mmCIF file of C-alpha atoms in Angstrom:
data_model
loop_
_atom_site.group_PDB
_atom_site.id
_atom_site.type_symbol
_atom_site.label_atom_id
_atom_site.label_comp_id
_atom_site.label_asym_id
_atom_site.label_seq_id
_atom_site.Cartn_x
_atom_site.Cartn_y
_atom_site.Cartn_z
ATOM 1 C CA MET A 28 -11.494 15.694 3.248
ATOM 2 C CA LYS A 29 -10.560 17.220 -0.185
ATOM 3 C CA PRO A 30 -9.321 14.803 -2.582
ATOM 4 C CA PRO A 31 -5.748 16.133 -3.812
ATOM 5 C CA ASP A 32 -6.746 17.142 -6.465
ATOM 6 C CA HIS A 33 -9.282 20.016 -4.971
ATOM 7 C CA ALA A 34 -8.837 23.688 -6.161
ATOM 8 C CA ILE A 35 -8.449 25.207 -2.865
ATOM 9 C CA ALA A 36 -5.394 24.924 -1.081
ATOM 10 C CA SER A 37 -4.716 24.030 2.703
ATOM 11 C CA GLY A 38 -2.503 21.470 4.656
ATOM 12 C CA ASP A 39 -4.708 18.786 4.233
ATOM 13 C CA ARG A 40 -4.676 18.682 0.595
ATOM 14 C CA GLU A 41 -1.151 19.231 0.913
ATOM 15 C CA ILE A 42 -0.812 16.256 3.254
ATOM 16 C CA ALA A 43 -3.117 13.877 0.849
ATOM 17 C CA ARG A 44 -0.645 15.125 -2.036
ATOM 18 C CA LEU A 45 2.402 14.029 -0.694
ATOM 19 C CA MET A 46 1.068 10.745 0.800
ATOM 20 C CA ALA A 47 0.198 9.718 -3.072
ATOM 21 C CA SER A 48 3.583 10.606 -4.444
ATOM 22 C CA ALA A 49 4.899 8.591 -1.601
ATOM 23 C CA LEU A 50 2.946 5.953 -2.278
ATOM 24 C CA GLU A 51 3.987 6.120 -6.433
ATOM 25 C CA ALA A 52 7.549 6.347 -5.192
ATOM 26 C CA ALA A 53 7.344 2.975 -3.089
ATOM 27 C CA GLY A 54 6.231 1.386 -5.882
ATOM 28 C CA PHE A 55 2.488 1.387 -6.113
ATOM 29 C CA GLU A 56 -0.133 2.616 -8.549
ATOM 30 C CA VAL A 57 -2.621 5.413 -7.104
ATOM 31 C CA GLU A 58 -6.359 5.698 -8.086
ATOM 32 C CA ILE A 59 -8.444 8.716 -6.744
ATOM 33 C CA ALA A 60 -11.275 6.616 -5.956
ATOM 34 C CA SER A 61 -13.820 9.010 -5.268
ATOM 35 C CA ARG A 62 -13.910 12.812 -4.960
ATOM 36 C CA PHE A 63 -16.746 12.802 -2.278
ATOM 37 C CA ILE A 64 -16.459 14.977 0.432
ATOM 38 C CA SER A 65 -17.826 13.817 3.834
ATOM 39 C CA TYR A 66 -16.719 16.554 5.797
ATOM 40 C CA GLN A 67 -19.255 18.840 8.062
ATOM 41 C CA LYS A 68 -18.004 22.167 9.307
ATOM 42 C CA ARG A 69 -21.047 22.564 11.824
ATOM 43 C CA PRO A 70 -23.308 19.887 13.473
ATOM 44 C CA ASP A 71 -26.438 19.751 11.904
ATOM 45 C CA ALA A 72 -28.992 16.759 11.669
ATOM 46 C CA GLY A 73 -30.377 17.061 8.148
ATOM 47 C CA ARG A 74 -26.849 17.799 6.566
ATOM 48 C CA LEU A 75 -25.432 14.589 8.295
ATOM 49 C CA ARG A 76 -28.125 12.048 6.868
ATOM 50 C CA THR A 77 -27.496 13.527 3.467
ATOM 51 C CA LEU A 78 -23.830 12.705 3.753
ATOM 52 C CA GLU A 79 -24.350 9.360 4.864
ATOM 53 C CA ASP A 80 -26.897 8.981 2.138
ATOM 54 C CA GLU A 81 -24.428 10.118 -0.201
ATOM 55 C CA GLY A 82 -21.814 8.041 1.177
ATOM 56 C CA GLU A 83 -23.565 5.005 0.942
ATOM 57 C CA ALA A 84 -24.774 5.289 -2.649
ATOM 58 C CA GLU A 85 -20.826 6.383 -3.962
ATOM 59 C CA ALA A 86 -19.557 3.088 -1.851
ATOM 60 C CA ALA A 87 -22.562 1.185 -3.602
ATOM 61 C CA ARG A 88 -21.929 2.921 -6.714
ATOM 62 C CA ILE A 89 -17.712 1.891 -6.720
ATOM 63 C CA ILE A 90 -18.214 -1.920 -5.926
ATOM 64 C CA GLU A 91 -20.843 -2.398 -8.862
ATOM 65 C CA ASP A 92 -18.579 -0.764 -11.140
ATOM 66 C CA VAL A 93 -16.058 -3.258 -9.813
ATOM 67 C CA ARG A 94 -18.521 -5.736 -9.693
ATOM 68 C CA ALA A 95 -19.322 -5.350 -13.676
ATOM 69 C CA GLY A 96 -15.797 -4.703 -14.850
ATOM 70 C CA ARG A 97 -16.193 -1.376 -15.798
ATOM 71 C CA ARG A 98 -13.736 -0.283 -13.418
ATOM 72 C CA ALA A 99 -10.265 -2.210 -12.247
ATOM 73 C CA ALA A 100 -10.949 -3.899 -8.796
ATOM 74 C CA PRO A 101 -8.643 -2.353 -6.131
ATOM 75 C CA ASP A 102 -5.850 -4.254 -4.554
ATOM 76 C CA LEU A 103 -6.001 -2.020 -1.428
ATOM 77 C CA TRP A 104 -8.047 1.127 -0.048
ATOM 78 C CA PHE A 105 -5.844 4.080 1.297
ATOM 79 C CA THR A 106 -7.993 6.674 3.195
ATOM 80 C CA TYR A 107 -6.189 9.744 4.287
ATOM 81 C CA HIS A 108 -7.067 11.692 7.749
ATOM 82 C CA PRO A 109 -10.541 10.432 8.791
ATOM 83 C CA TYR A 110 -11.726 12.090 12.059
ATOM 84 C CA CYS A 111 -15.575 12.953 13.489
ATOM 85 C CA LYS A 112 -16.096 16.050 11.210
ATOM 86 C CA ALA A 113 -15.210 13.736 7.803
ATOM 87 C CA PRO A 114 -15.474 9.693 8.381
ATOM 88 C CA ASP A 115 -14.892 7.329 5.846
ATOM 89 C CA ARG A 116 -18.059 6.962 4.864
ATOM 90 C CA ILE A 117 -16.808 4.544 1.692
ATOM 91 C CA GLY A 118 -13.596 2.795 2.452
ATOM 92 C CA PRO A 119 -14.866 0.444 5.247
ATOM 93 C CA GLN A 120 -18.130 -0.402 3.031
ATOM 94 C CA VAL A 121 -15.547 -1.247 -0.121
ATOM 95 C CA ALA A 122 -13.268 -3.112 1.631
ATOM 96 C CA ARG A 123 -15.548 -5.349 3.056
ATOM 97 C CA ALA A 124 -17.777 -5.847 -0.061
ATOM 98 C CA LEU A 125 -14.382 -6.291 -2.312
ATOM 99 C CA SER A 126 -12.207 -8.340 0.539
ATOM 100 C CA ILE A 127 -9.640 -6.064 0.331
ATOM 101 C CA PRO A 128 -7.150 -4.985 3.012
ATOM 102 C CA TYR A 129 -8.134 -1.489 4.190
ATOM 103 C CA VAL A 130 -5.621 1.182 5.613
ATOM 104 C CA THR A 131 -6.205 4.837 7.094
ATOM 105 C CA ALA A 132 -3.463 7.506 7.936
ATOM 106 C CA GLU A 133 -3.771 10.321 10.244
ATOM 107 C CA ALA A 134 -7.066 9.244 11.939
ATOM 108 C CA CYS A 135 -7.729 11.498 14.784
ATOM 109 C CA ARG A 136 -10.103 13.099 17.116
ATOM 110 C CA THR A 137 -11.132 17.225 17.519
ATOM 111 C CA ARG A 138 -12.661 18.487 20.830
ATOM 112 C CA GLN A 139 -14.757 21.071 19.271
ATOM 113 C CA GLY A 140 -18.103 20.894 19.908
ATOM 114 C CA SER A 141 -19.784 18.347 22.417
ATOM 115 C CA GLY A 142 -19.825 14.397 22.468
ATOM 116 C CA ALA A 143 -23.196 14.525 21.090
ATOM 117 C CA ASP A 144 -22.415 17.144 17.665
ATOM 118 C CA TRP A 145 -19.840 14.654 16.361
ATOM 119 C CA GLU A 146 -21.335 11.355 17.478
ATOM 120 C CA SER A 147 -22.103 9.637 14.587
ATOM 121 C CA GLY A 148 -18.917 10.891 12.764
ATOM 122 C CA ARG A 149 -17.067 9.590 15.889
ATOM 123 C CA MET A 150 -18.098 6.277 16.048
ATOM 124 C CA ALA A 151 -18.113 5.926 12.014
ATOM 125 C CA VAL A 152 -14.056 6.652 12.446
ATOM 126 C CA GLN A 153 -13.989 4.201 15.382
ATOM 127 C CA GLU A 154 -15.732 1.598 13.251
ATOM 128 C CA ALA A 155 -13.265 2.560 10.400
ATOM 129 C CA VAL A 156 -10.126 1.966 12.561
ATOM 130 C CA ARG A 157 -11.036 -0.934 13.904
ATOM 131 C CA LEU A 158 -11.880 -2.663 10.556
ATOM 132 C CA ALA A 159 -8.065 -1.263 9.051
ATOM 133 C CA ASP A 160 -5.064 -3.454 8.623
ATOM 134 C CA ILE A 161 -3.052 -0.440 9.616
ATOM 135 C CA ASN A 162 -3.666 2.599 10.814
ATOM 136 C CA PHE A 163 -0.547 5.121 9.955
ATOM 137 C CA CYS A 164 0.157 7.803 12.610
ATOM 138 C CA LEU A 165 1.810 10.795 11.604
ATOM 139 C CA LYS A 166 1.983 12.367 15.239
ATOM 140 C CA PRO A 167 2.013 11.178 19.087
ATOM 141 C CA SER A 168 -2.119 12.799 19.194
ATOM 142 C CA ASP A 169 -3.157 9.637 16.915
ATOM 143 C CA GLU A 170 -1.407 7.276 18.443
ATOM 144 C CA ALA A 171 -2.993 8.363 21.851
ATOM 145 C CA TYR A 172 -6.091 8.663 20.345
ATOM 146 C CA LEU A 173 -6.060 5.065 18.530
ATOM 147 C CA ARG A 174 -4.693 3.822 22.066
ATOM 148 C CA SER A 175 -7.967 5.107 23.668
ATOM 149 C CA ILE A 176 -10.024 3.128 21.451
ATOM 150 C CA LEU A 177 -8.322 -0.024 19.506
ATOM 151 C CA PRO A 178 -8.395 -3.406 21.760
ATOM 152 C CA ASP A 179 -4.288 -3.255 20.628
ATOM 153 C CA MET A 180 -1.725 -1.071 18.789
ATOM 154 C CA LYS A 181 -0.754 -4.150 16.068
ATOM 155 C CA SER A 182 -2.357 -2.266 13.495
ATOM 156 C CA THR A 183 -0.615 1.300 14.180
ATOM 157 C CA VAL A 184 2.815 2.410 12.396
ATOM 158 C CA ALA A 185 4.463 5.106 13.151
ATOM 159 C CA LEU A 186 4.778 7.534 9.665
ATOM 160 C CA MET A 187 6.646 10.727 10.524
ATOM 161 C CA PRO A 188 4.972 14.010 8.606
ATOM 162 C CA PHE A 189 7.019 14.497 5.499
ATOM 163 C CA LEU A 190 7.692 16.512 2.071
ATOM 164 C CA ASP A 191 9.782 16.105 -1.034
ATOM 165 C CA ALA A 192 12.465 18.767 -0.130
ATOM 166 C CA ASP A 193 13.733 18.838 -3.750
ATOM 167 C CA ALA A 194 10.771 19.848 -4.960
ATOM 168 C CA ILE A 195 9.791 22.572 -2.928
ATOM 169 C CA ARG A 196 12.945 24.034 -3.590
ATOM 170 C CA ALA A 197 12.823 23.307 -7.505
ATOM 171 C CA ASP A 198 9.041 25.002 -7.271
ATOM 172 C CA ALA A 199 9.718 28.588 -5.276
ATOM 173 C CA THR A 200 9.254 31.456 -7.497
ATOM 174 C CA SER A 201 12.168 34.159 -6.938
ATOM 175 C CA ILE A 202 10.738 36.842 -4.900
ATOM 176 C CA ASP A 203 12.425 40.410 -4.493
ATOM 177 C CA PRO A 204 10.796 42.200 -1.273
ATOM 178 C CA THR A 205 12.752 45.105 -1.402
ATOM 179 C CA PRO A 206 10.274 47.316 -3.506
ATOM 180 C CA PHE A 207 7.100 46.012 -0.792
ATOM 181 C CA PHE A 208 8.908 47.606 1.865
ATOM 182 C CA ALA A 209 9.915 51.117 3.028
ATOM 183 C CA ARG A 210 12.734 49.841 4.682
ATOM 184 C CA GLN A 211 15.732 46.864 4.591
ATOM 185 C CA ALA A 212 15.397 44.781 7.903
ATOM 186 C CA PRO A 213 15.089 41.032 9.017
ATOM 187 C CA LEU A 214 11.769 40.010 7.267
ATOM 188 C CA ILE A 215 9.503 38.032 8.811
ATOM 189 C CA VAL A 216 6.833 35.883 7.315
ATOM 190 C CA ALA A 217 3.702 34.356 8.440
ATOM 191 C CA VAL A 218 1.057 32.021 6.784
ATOM 192 C CA GLY A 219 -2.070 30.877 7.657
ATOM 193 C CA MET A 220 -5.680 30.782 6.510
ATOM 194 C CA MET A 221 -7.342 33.874 7.995
ATOM 195 C CA ARG A 222 -10.753 32.161 9.271
ATOM 196 C CA PRO A 223 -12.395 32.277 13.215
ATOM 197 C CA GLY A 224 -10.680 30.240 15.857
ATOM 198 C CA ALA A 225 -6.856 29.258 16.315
ATOM 199 C CA LYS A 226 -5.828 30.342 12.703
ATOM 200 C CA THR A 227 -7.361 33.768 14.049
ATOM 201 C CA GLN A 228 -5.631 33.234 17.927
ATOM 202 C CA SER A 229 -2.141 32.942 16.358
ATOM 203 C CA TYR A 230 -2.568 36.149 14.510
ATOM 204 C CA ARG A 231 -3.594 37.870 17.570
ATOM 205 C CA LEU A 232 -0.097 36.435 19.566
ATOM 206 C CA LEU A 233 1.807 37.509 16.418
ATOM 207 C CA ALA A 234 0.352 40.888 16.233
ATOM 208 C CA GLU A 235 0.711 41.689 19.886
ATOM 209 C CA SER A 236 4.188 39.922 20.360
ATOM 210 C CA LEU A 237 5.283 42.263 17.263
ATOM 211 C CA SER A 238 3.934 45.613 18.710
ATOM 212 C CA ASP A 239 6.012 45.183 21.713
ATOM 213 C CA LEU A 240 8.995 45.089 19.553
ATOM 214 C CA ALA A 241 7.454 48.352 17.410
ATOM 215 C CA ASP A 242 10.881 49.780 18.009
ATOM 216 C CA ARG A 243 12.610 47.132 16.740
ATOM 217 C CA PRO A 244 13.841 46.787 12.961
ATOM 218 C CA TRP A 245 11.882 44.401 10.834
ATOM 219 C CA ASN A 246 9.568 43.956 8.150
ATOM 220 C CA LEU A 247 6.399 41.474 8.337
ATOM 221 C CA ALA A 248 4.792 39.648 4.715
ATOM 222 C CA VAL A 249 1.567 37.723 5.768
ATOM 223 C CA ILE A 250 0.550 34.994 3.031
ATOM 224 C CA GLY A 251 -2.979 34.309 3.439
ATOM 225 C CA ASP A 252 -6.779 34.790 3.192
ATOM 226 C CA GLY A 253 -9.823 34.497 4.529
ATOM 227 C CA PRO A 254 -13.563 35.628 6.574
ATOM 228 C CA GLU A 255 -11.519 37.100 9.126
ATOM 229 C CA ARG A 256 -8.767 38.988 6.863
ATOM 230 C CA GLY A 257 -10.100 42.688 8.215
ATOM 231 C CA ASN A 258 -9.720 41.382 11.743
ATOM 232 C CA VAL A 259 -6.192 40.372 11.086
ATOM 233 C CA GLU A 260 -5.024 43.429 9.431
ATOM 234 C CA ALA A 261 -6.698 45.386 11.871
ATOM 235 C CA MET A 262 -4.136 43.597 14.893
ATOM 236 C CA PHE A 263 -1.301 44.458 12.700
ATOM 237 C CA GLY A 264 -2.524 48.436 12.981
ATOM 238 C CA PHE A 265 0.019 49.399 15.179
ATOM 239 C CA ALA A 266 2.470 48.953 12.745
ATOM 240 C CA SER A 267 0.651 52.367 11.303
ATOM 241 C CA LYS A 268 2.456 54.871 13.751
ATOM 242 C CA GLU A 269 5.260 56.281 13.833
ATOM 243 C CA VAL A 270 7.775 54.202 16.047
ATOM 244 C CA PRO A 271 11.337 55.384 16.469
ATOM 245 C CA VAL A 272 12.996 52.333 15.479
ATOM 246 C CA GLY A 273 16.312 51.022 18.161
ATOM 247 C CA GLY A 274 14.727 53.209 20.980
ATOM 248 C CA ALA A 275 13.741 56.822 21.537
ATOM 249 C CA ARG A 276 16.224 59.849 19.239
ATOM 250 C CA SER A 277 18.713 61.970 20.376
ATOM 251 C CA ALA A 278 18.144 65.590 19.740
ATOM 252 C CA ALA A 279 20.953 65.289 17.348
ATOM 253 C CA GLY A 280 19.375 63.100 14.904
ATOM 254 C CA GLY A 281 19.972 59.856 14.941
ATOM 255 C CA THR A 282 17.552 56.928 13.851
ATOM 256 C CA PRO A 283 14.562 58.243 11.940
ATOM 257 C CA PRO A 284 10.948 57.322 12.982
ATOM 258 C CA TRP A 285 9.908 54.332 10.738
ATOM 259 C CA PRO A 286 7.651 55.139 7.987
ATOM 260 C CA ALA A 287 3.495 54.548 8.339
ATOM 261 C CA LYS A 288 2.460 51.570 6.818
ATOM 262 C CA GLY A 289 6.182 50.646 5.398
ATOM 263 C CA ARG A 290 6.696 47.583 7.345
ATOM 264 C CA ILE A 291 4.118 45.185 6.966
ATOM 265 C CA ARG A 292 2.654 43.300 3.026
ATOM 266 C CA PHE A 293 -0.607 41.914 3.248
ATOM 267 C CA THR A 294 0.091 39.396 0.015
ATOM 268 C CA GLY A 295 -3.697 37.654 0.183
ATOM 269 C CA ALA A 296 -3.630 33.963 -0.948
ATOM 270 C CA LEU A 297 -0.644 32.905 -3.117
ATOM 271 C CA PRO A 298 0.015 29.945 -5.586
ATOM 272 C CA HIS A 299 2.230 27.416 -3.547
ATOM 273 C CA ALA A 300 5.576 28.442 -5.525
ATOM 274 C CA ASP A 301 5.362 32.232 -4.492
ATOM 275 C CA VAL A 302 4.684 31.264 -1.084
ATOM 276 C CA LEU A 303 7.773 29.225 -1.063
ATOM 277 C CA GLY A 304 9.354 32.166 -2.721
ATOM 278 C CA TRP A 305 8.748 34.131 0.399
ATOM 279 C CA MET A 306 10.277 31.889 2.401
ATOM 280 C CA ARG A 307 13.323 31.727 0.730
ATOM 281 C CA ALA A 308 13.101 34.841 0.636
ATOM 282 C CA ALA A 309 13.192 35.487 4.018
ATOM 283 C CA ASP A 310 14.740 35.787 7.283
ATOM 284 C CA LEU A 311 12.231 33.995 9.673
ATOM 285 C CA LEU A 312 9.301 32.125 9.799
ATOM 286 C CA ALA A 313 7.127 33.231 12.514
ATOM 287 C CA TRP A 314 3.579 31.749 13.220
ATOM 288 C CA PRO A 315 2.751 30.296 16.646
ATOM 289 C CA GLY A 316 0.810 27.056 15.781
ATOM 290 C CA ILE A 317 -2.108 26.861 18.204
ATOM 291 C CA GLY A 318 -4.343 24.042 17.249
ATOM 292 C CA GLU A 319 -2.054 23.215 14.435
ATOM 293 C CA ALA A 320 -2.253 19.376 13.593
ATOM 294 C CA ILE A 321 0.648 18.947 11.871
ATOM 295 C CA GLY A 322 1.919 22.653 10.343
ATOM 296 C CA MET A 323 3.270 21.517 6.935
ATOM 297 C CA VAL A 324 4.225 25.273 6.491
ATOM 298 C CA TYR A 325 7.017 24.407 9.458
ATOM 299 C CA LEU A 326 8.666 21.350 7.580
ATOM 300 C CA GLU A 327 8.400 23.360 4.083
ATOM 301 C CA ALA A 328 10.246 26.435 6.036
ATOM 302 C CA ALA A 329 12.880 24.076 7.276
ATOM 303 C CA ALA A 330 13.405 22.879 3.500
ATOM 304 C CA CYS A 331 13.840 26.579 2.370
ATOM 305 C CA ARG A 332 16.780 26.661 5.500
ATOM 306 C CA LEU A 333 13.827 29.047 6.928
ATOM 307 C CA PRO A 334 14.570 29.460 10.687
ATOM 308 C CA VAL A 335 11.008 29.028 13.029
ATOM 309 C CA ALA A 336 9.563 30.879 15.745
ATOM 310 C CA ALA A 337 6.793 28.503 17.126
ATOM 311 C CA CYS A 338 5.176 27.685 20.376
ATOM 312 C CA ASP A 339 5.274 24.438 21.844
ATOM 313 C CA VAL A 340 1.630 23.614 21.587
ATOM 314 C CA ALA A 341 -0.218 20.871 19.703
ATOM 315 C CA ASN A 342 1.575 19.116 17.283
ATOM 316 C CA VAL A 343 4.099 21.840 16.415
ATOM 317 C CA ALA A 344 7.435 19.541 18.503
ATOM 318 C CA THR A 345 6.448 17.049 15.702
ATOM 319 C CA VAL A 346 7.855 19.088 13.342
ATOM 320 C CA VAL A 347 9.778 21.816 15.176
ATOM 321 C CA SER A 348 12.917 21.175 16.925
ATOM 322 C CA ASP A 349 13.336 23.417 19.772
ATOM 323 C CA GLY A 350 16.953 24.915 19.182
ATOM 324 C CA GLU A 351 17.850 22.777 16.156
ATOM 325 C CA THR A 352 15.861 23.668 13.646
ATOM 326 C CA GLY A 353 13.429 26.952 15.687
ATOM 327 C CA LEU A 354 12.933 28.534 19.015
ATOM 328 C CA LEU A 355 9.488 27.317 20.751
ATOM 329 C CA ALA A 356 7.659 29.501 23.378
ATOM 330 C CA GLY A 357 7.150 27.391 25.904
ATOM 331 C CA GLN A 358 3.202 28.259 26.128
ATOM 332 C CA ALA A 359 0.907 30.295 23.706
ATOM 333 C CA GLU A 360 1.503 34.070 25.738
ATOM 334 C CA THR A 361 2.767 36.962 24.503
ATOM 335 C CA ALA A 362 5.719 37.930 26.986
ATOM 336 C CA ALA A 363 7.244 33.939 25.855
ATOM 337 C CA TYR A 364 6.359 34.504 22.276
ATOM 338 C CA ARG A 365 8.111 37.739 22.244
ATOM 339 C CA GLU A 366 11.289 36.583 23.370
ATOM 340 C CA VAL A 367 11.507 34.081 21.098
ATOM 341 C CA LEU A 368 10.913 36.580 17.978
ATOM 342 C CA SER A 369 13.697 38.880 19.850
ATOM 343 C CA ARG A 370 16.069 36.055 19.901
ATOM 344 C CA LEU A 371 15.864 35.566 16.356
ATOM 345 C CA LEU A 372 15.355 39.172 15.354
ATOM 346 C CA SER A 373 18.038 39.663 17.210
ATOM 347 C CA ASP A 374 20.689 37.108 16.423
ATOM 348 C CA GLU A 375 21.502 36.647 12.686
ATOM 349 C CA ALA A 376 24.253 33.773 13.583
ATOM 350 C CA LEU A 377 21.682 32.145 15.346
ATOM 351 C CA ARG A 378 19.073 32.128 12.564
ATOM 352 C CA ARG A 379 21.875 30.801 10.064
ATOM 353 C CA ARG A 380 22.506 28.067 12.713
ATOM 354 C CA LEU A 381 18.582 26.926 12.939
ATOM 355 C CA GLY A 382 18.149 27.592 9.419
ATOM 356 C CA ASP A 383 20.269 24.959 8.322
ATOM 357 C CA GLY A 384 19.725 22.562 10.815
ATOM 358 C CA GLY A 385 15.922 22.763 9.663
ATOM 359 C CA SER A 386 17.438 21.477 6.320
ATOM 360 C CA GLU A 387 19.754 19.077 7.570
ATOM 361 C CA LYS A 388 16.835 17.542 9.797
ATOM 362 C CA THR A 389 13.722 17.699 6.937
ATOM 363 C CA GLY A 390 16.221 15.558 4.600
ATOM 364 C CA ARG A 391 17.454 13.156 7.661
ATOM 365 C CA ASP A 392 14.158 12.703 9.586
ATOM 366 C CA HIS A 393 11.205 14.520 7.189
ATOM 367 C CA GLY A 394 12.164 13.480 3.533
ATOM 368 C CA ILE A 395 9.718 11.883 0.571
ATOM 369 C CA GLY A 396 12.300 8.822 0.682
ATOM 370 C CA GLY A 397 12.120 7.378 4.176
ATOM 371 C CA ALA A 398 8.028 8.049 4.062
ATOM 372 C CA ALA A 399 7.832 5.714 1.107
ATOM 373 C CA ALA A 400 10.430 3.005 2.664
ATOM 374 C CA THR A 401 7.626 2.781 5.389
ATOM 375 C CA LEU A 402 4.780 2.679 3.519
ATOM 376 C CA LYS A 403 6.215 0.277 1.248
ATOM 377 C CA THR A 404 7.142 -2.190 4.227
ATOM 378 C CA ALA A 405 4.139 -2.175 5.874
ATOM 379 C CA ILE A 406 1.446 -2.897 3.094
ATOM 380 C CA GLU A 407 3.740 -4.988 1.041
ATOM 381 C CA PRO A 408 3.146 -8.098 3.020
ATOM 382 C CA LEU A 409 -1.147 -7.022 3.179
ATOM 383 C CA LEU A 410 -0.683 -6.960 -0.565
ATOM 384 C CA ARG A 411 1.084 -10.646 -0.488
ATOM 385 C CA ARG A 412 -1.601 -11.998 1.610
ATOM 386 C CA SER A 413 -4.264 -10.651 -0.875
ATOM 387 C CA MET A 414 -2.274 -12.725 -3.945
ATOM 388 C CA ARG A 415 -2.834 -9.586 -6.019
ATOM 389 C CA PRO A 416 -0.592 -7.153 -8.051
ATOM 390 C CA ALA A 417 0.695 -3.651 -6.048
ATOM 391 C CA ALA A 418 -1.864 -1.370 -7.034
ATOM 392 C CA LEU A 419 -3.915 1.285 -4.708
ATOM 393 C CA ALA A 420 -6.526 2.591 -4.686
ATOM 394 C CA ARG A 421 -7.742 5.865 -2.493
#
C-alpha cells in the first residue's frame, strides 16, 4: 500500500507509521527500502502485468544496489499489510536473494470481486506468508486467513492494534466547537473517508439513525472528504428541517425548534492534529464501522477519552470493548444503532465512564510500548540466527 511518508492520510498509512515507530522503540533501525506501490483498485489484466513487471524491476534494483555496495545490506525485510489488491512484489525476492529473514504484518484477504479477479495477487500473498519467518496477526480475521493457507501456525505471532497515546494527546490542537453550531448540545464527531462501499454504508446508517433522533439535542461534526461527499451531505438533509427539540412544543411556548442547518458541520479533510482536536472537544464518536479492517479511529478516540458508538461487525470488537470503551450495536441496522446513540446521548455519566475506560484500556492493551516488546521478542531471535546487527529494512 502507501509508504509511511505518503502525502494522503489513511488508516493503513497511520498503521505503517506506527509499525516503524514501534520497531524503532524496540531498538531496531528502520529504513524505507522502496516507495513502490503495488495497489490496484480494480481488476485490470494490463495494469496487473505492469505492476508485476515494475515490482520485479524494483526488487532487482535493490538486490543489485546491495551487492554492488551502493546501499547497506538489510538484516531483515518487514512488509506491512500485503493482500490481494496490494501484494508484496518486492520483499520475497529480496529476502531470498540476500538470504535474510522475511516478516509480514496484517497479511489478509478481501472478499471483493470474484475469485479470478485477484487470483494473481492472492497467490503472491500466499507465497509471501508461506515464506515468512514471522506473520504478525493484528486481528482475528488475519489469524483465520493464515490458518486457511499455512501448513501450521508456527510462524504466527499475535500483535494487538496499537498507538502512541502520549503522542495523540500531545498532538491534538485546541478546538472550540461553539462557533460552528447554533445551539449547545452533546457533540458527536464522525470521522471517515467519503468513498463508495463500506464507508458510505456507515455514513448512511449514521444518518438514518440520527434522523430518528432529530427531536433530541445533539450537534454533529463530520470529518472527511472524498468522491461521495455530495451523497453523504444529502443523507443528512433531514437536519435542515426545523424539528422541536425534546418533543412537541406546548401552546404556551416551551422548547423552540432547532434552527435550520444549525446542528451539522462538514469540515472536509483535516490535518491529523485537528481531527484529534475535534475528538477532544466532542462528547461521542459515532462511526458504525461497516467493513473496518481495524478502525484506528476508535483507538484514537479512546486515547482522547471519547466514548464510541459502533456496531459489532467486521473487526470493530478487536479495538472497542462493549460496555468498557463504548457501546456496540449487535448488528449494522438502524434500530439497533439508534438505540446505542440514544443511550449515549441521554447519559452523560455513561459517556464519562466509557471515556475513562477507553483511556485506561488503550494504555493497558494497545500501547506502543507493548507492541515494541512483542516485536522485539519475536524478531531478535531471527537476527541472532542470521548473525547480523539488528538493522531492519522495510
